[in-house]
Amino acid sequence: MKKHLSIAIASILTLSAPGIAKAQFTITDQVGGIPTVSGATLENFDEPSPSILTLSGAASLMTGTDVNGTAPYFSGSTAAFFGESPVSGYDNSQYVAVYGGSATLSFSTPQRYFGLLWASVDANNLLTFYDSAHNVIGTVSGPDLPGVPIPSGTGPNGTYYVNITSTTAFSSVVATANDAFEFDDVAYAPIPEPASLSLLAFGVFGITLLRRHQR
């Protein structure tokens, strides 16, 4: 099965007010991919009421395909990673479909990594990232996905696992679309600053103090 792998760094322009940190996003996407952050919290939306999900207007949890949504297509390692079925073929479990309304994913603590299985990518599929004060810190839409044709279509090469890492922490992500935005298998993580970087910064600070003292 043919796979696509694209990697890019995208600086996303936001409409944030002065003083609100704008996010820069690192975005990767792959047909049949999996989350790129180990230890992320996973959500496959198979339970009746997923705790992180709030639906508004024309949006619902769906199974199968109808006029409101086309089921994501599983290929590669995605289904096995999230405990979904079938391993290869159209998702036969619940997924989120937004067809004019919105789907809000809310997190109890700030996150900096977000992944999702994004089906039939369209130009008007939009993810809006909010901080804990509900300020917009950035957006990602279909055309921001590197190497993905718009529209991506359906079938084996139309669904991508998309990994988004933000320089600014976010507390919620809202999915909207004018027609249809289908997704499943979300992953999220705070990805704290690596200890090695903290130690390096502390070391540089100590050297600076020592030089000042010697002077």
C-alpha positions in Angstrom: 0.0 0.0 0.0 1.3 3.4 -1.0 2.1 5.7 1.9 2.7 9.5 2.0 5.0 11.2 4.6 5.3 14.9 4.7 7.0 17.1 7.3 7.0 20.9 7.6 7.2 23.7 10.1 4.4 26.1 9.8 4.1 29.5 11.4 0.4 30.1 11.6 -1.0 33.7 11.6 -3.6 34.2 14.3 -6.1 37.0 15.2 -4.8 37.0 18.8 -5.1 40.3 20.7 -1.9 42.1 21.7 -0.1 40.5 24.5 -1.5 37.0 23.7 1.2 34.5 22.6 0.8 33.3 19.1 1.6 29.7 18.5 3.9 28.3 15.9 3.1 24.7 14.8 5.2 21.9 13.7 2.9 19.7 11.5 3.5 16.3 10.1 1.1 14.0 8.3 1.2 10.4 7.1 -1.2 7.9 5.5 -1.3 5.1 8.1 0.6 7.1 10.7 0.5 7.1 14.5 1.2 9.7 17.2 4.8 11.0 17.2 4.8 11.6 20.9 5.2 8.6 23.2 3.0 8.4 26.3 0.2 10.6 24.8 -3.3 10.2 26.1 -5.5 8.5 23.5 -9.2 8.9 22.7 -10.9 6.8 20.0 -14.5 8.0 20.7 -15.9 4.5 21.0 -17.6 5.2 24.3 -21.1 6.7 24.3 -20.1 10.1 25.6 -16.3 10.9 25.4 -15.4 13.1 28.3 -13.2 15.5 26.3 -15.8 16.1 23.6 -18.6 18.7 23.3 -20.7 18.8 20.1 -22.7 21.9 19.0 -25.1 22.3 16.1 -24.6 20.1 13.1 -22.1 17.7 14.5 -22.3 14.2 15.9 -20.7 10.9 16.7 -21.2 8.7 13.7 -20.6 5.1 12.4 -20.5 4.3 8.8 -21.0 6.7 5.9 -24.0 8.9 5.0 -24.8 12.3 3.7 -23.3 13.9 6.8 -19.9 12.2 6.8 -17.5 9.6 5.2 -15.9 7.2 7.6 -12.1 7.6 8.0 -10.0 4.9 6.2 -7.6 2.8 8.3 -4.3 1.8 6.8 -0.8 1.2 8.1 -0.4 1.1 11.9 -3.2 3.5 12.9 -6.0 1.0 13.8 -3.8 -1.3 15.7 -2.3 1.6 17.7 -5.7 2.8 18.8 -7.4 -0.6 19.2 -9.7 0.0 16.2 -11.0 -2.2 13.5 -10.7 -3.2 10.8 -6.9 -2.9 10.5 -7.3 -2.0 6.8 -10.6 -0.5 5.6 -13.3 2.0 6.5 -13.6 2.7 10.2 -16.5 0.7 11.6 -16.5 2.3 15.0 -17.6 5.8 16.2 -15.9 8.8 14.8 -16.6 12.6 15.0 -18.4 14.3 12.0 -18.8 18.0 11.9 -21.1 19.2 9.1 -21.8 22.9 9.8 -21.5 22.9 13.6 -18.5 22.4 15.9 -16.7 19.8 18.0 -14.8 21.0 21.0 -12.0 19.0 22.6 -11.3 20.3 26.1 -8.3 19.2 28.2 -8.1 19.4 32.0 -4.4 20.6 31.8 -2.6 22.6 29.1 -1.2 20.6 26.2 1.3 21.2 23.5 0.9 18.2 21.2 -2.3 17.2 19.4 -2.8 14.4 16.9 -5.8 13.2 15.0 -6.9 10.8 12.2 -8.1 13.4 9.6 -10.4 12.0 6.9 -11.1 13.4 3.4 -9.2 16.6 4.1 -11.0 19.7 2.7 -10.0 23.4 2.4 -12.6 24.5 4.9 -11.8 22.0 7.6 -10.5 24.1 10.5 -8.9 23.5 13.9 -8.8 26.5 16.2 -6.5 26.3 19.3 -7.4 28.2 22.5 -5.4 28.9 25.6 -6.9 28.5 29.2 -8.4 32.0 29.0 -10.2 31.0 25.7 -8.0 33.3 23.6 -7.2 32.1 20.1 -3.5 31.2 19.8 -3.5 29.7 16.3 -5.4 27.8 13.6 -4.7 24.8 11.3 -6.8 24.2 8.2 -6.7 21.6 5.4 -4.3 23.5 3.2 -1.8 23.8 6.0 -1.1 20.1 5.9 2.2 19.6 4.0 1.9 17.5 0.8 -1.8 16.7 1.2 -3.9 17.2 -1.9 -7.0 19.4 -1.4 -9.5 17.8 -1.4 -7.7 14.6 -0.4 -10.7 12.4 -1.4 -11.7 9.2 0.3 -10.3 5.7 0.3 -6.8 4.4 1.2 -4.9 7.5 0.4 -7.5 10.1 1.6 -7.1 9.8 5.4 -4.0 11.1 7.2 -2.7 10.8 10.7 -1.8 14.4 11.5 0.6 15.4 14.3 0.6 19.0 15.5 3.1 20.4 18.1 2.6 23.9 19.4 5.1 26.3 20.9 2.3 27.7 23.0 0.2 25.6 25.4 -3.5 25.1 24.6 -6.5 24.0 26.7 -9.0 23.3 23.9 -9.2 22.6 20.2 -12.4 23.3 18.2 -13.1 21.6 14.9 -15.4 23.4 12.4 -16.4 23.0 8.8 -18.8 24.5 6.3 -19.6 21.0 4.9 -17.9 18.0 6.5 -14.9 17.4 8.8 -14.5 13.8 9.9 -11.9 12.7 12.4 -11.1 9.9 14.9 -8.3 8.7 17.2 -7.1 11.8 18.9 -3.9 11.9 20.9 -2.7 14.7 23.2 0.2 15.4 25.5 1.8 18.3 27.4 5.3 17.4 26.2 7.1 19.4 29.0 10.5 21.0 28.4 13.2 18.3 28.3 15.3 18.1 31.5 18.5 18.4 29.4 17.5 21.8 28.1 16.7 23.0 31.6 20.0 21.8 32.9 21.8 23.5 29.9 20.0 26.8 30.6 21.0 26.5 34.3 24.6 25.8 33.4 24.8 28.8 31.1 23.3 31.0 33.8 25.8 29.7 36.3 28.8 30.5 34.0 27.4 34.0 33.4 27.3 34.6 37.2 30.8 33.3 37.6 32.3 35.5 34.9 30.5 38.5 36.5 32.0 37.6 39.9 35.5 37.3 38.5 35.2 40.7 36.8 
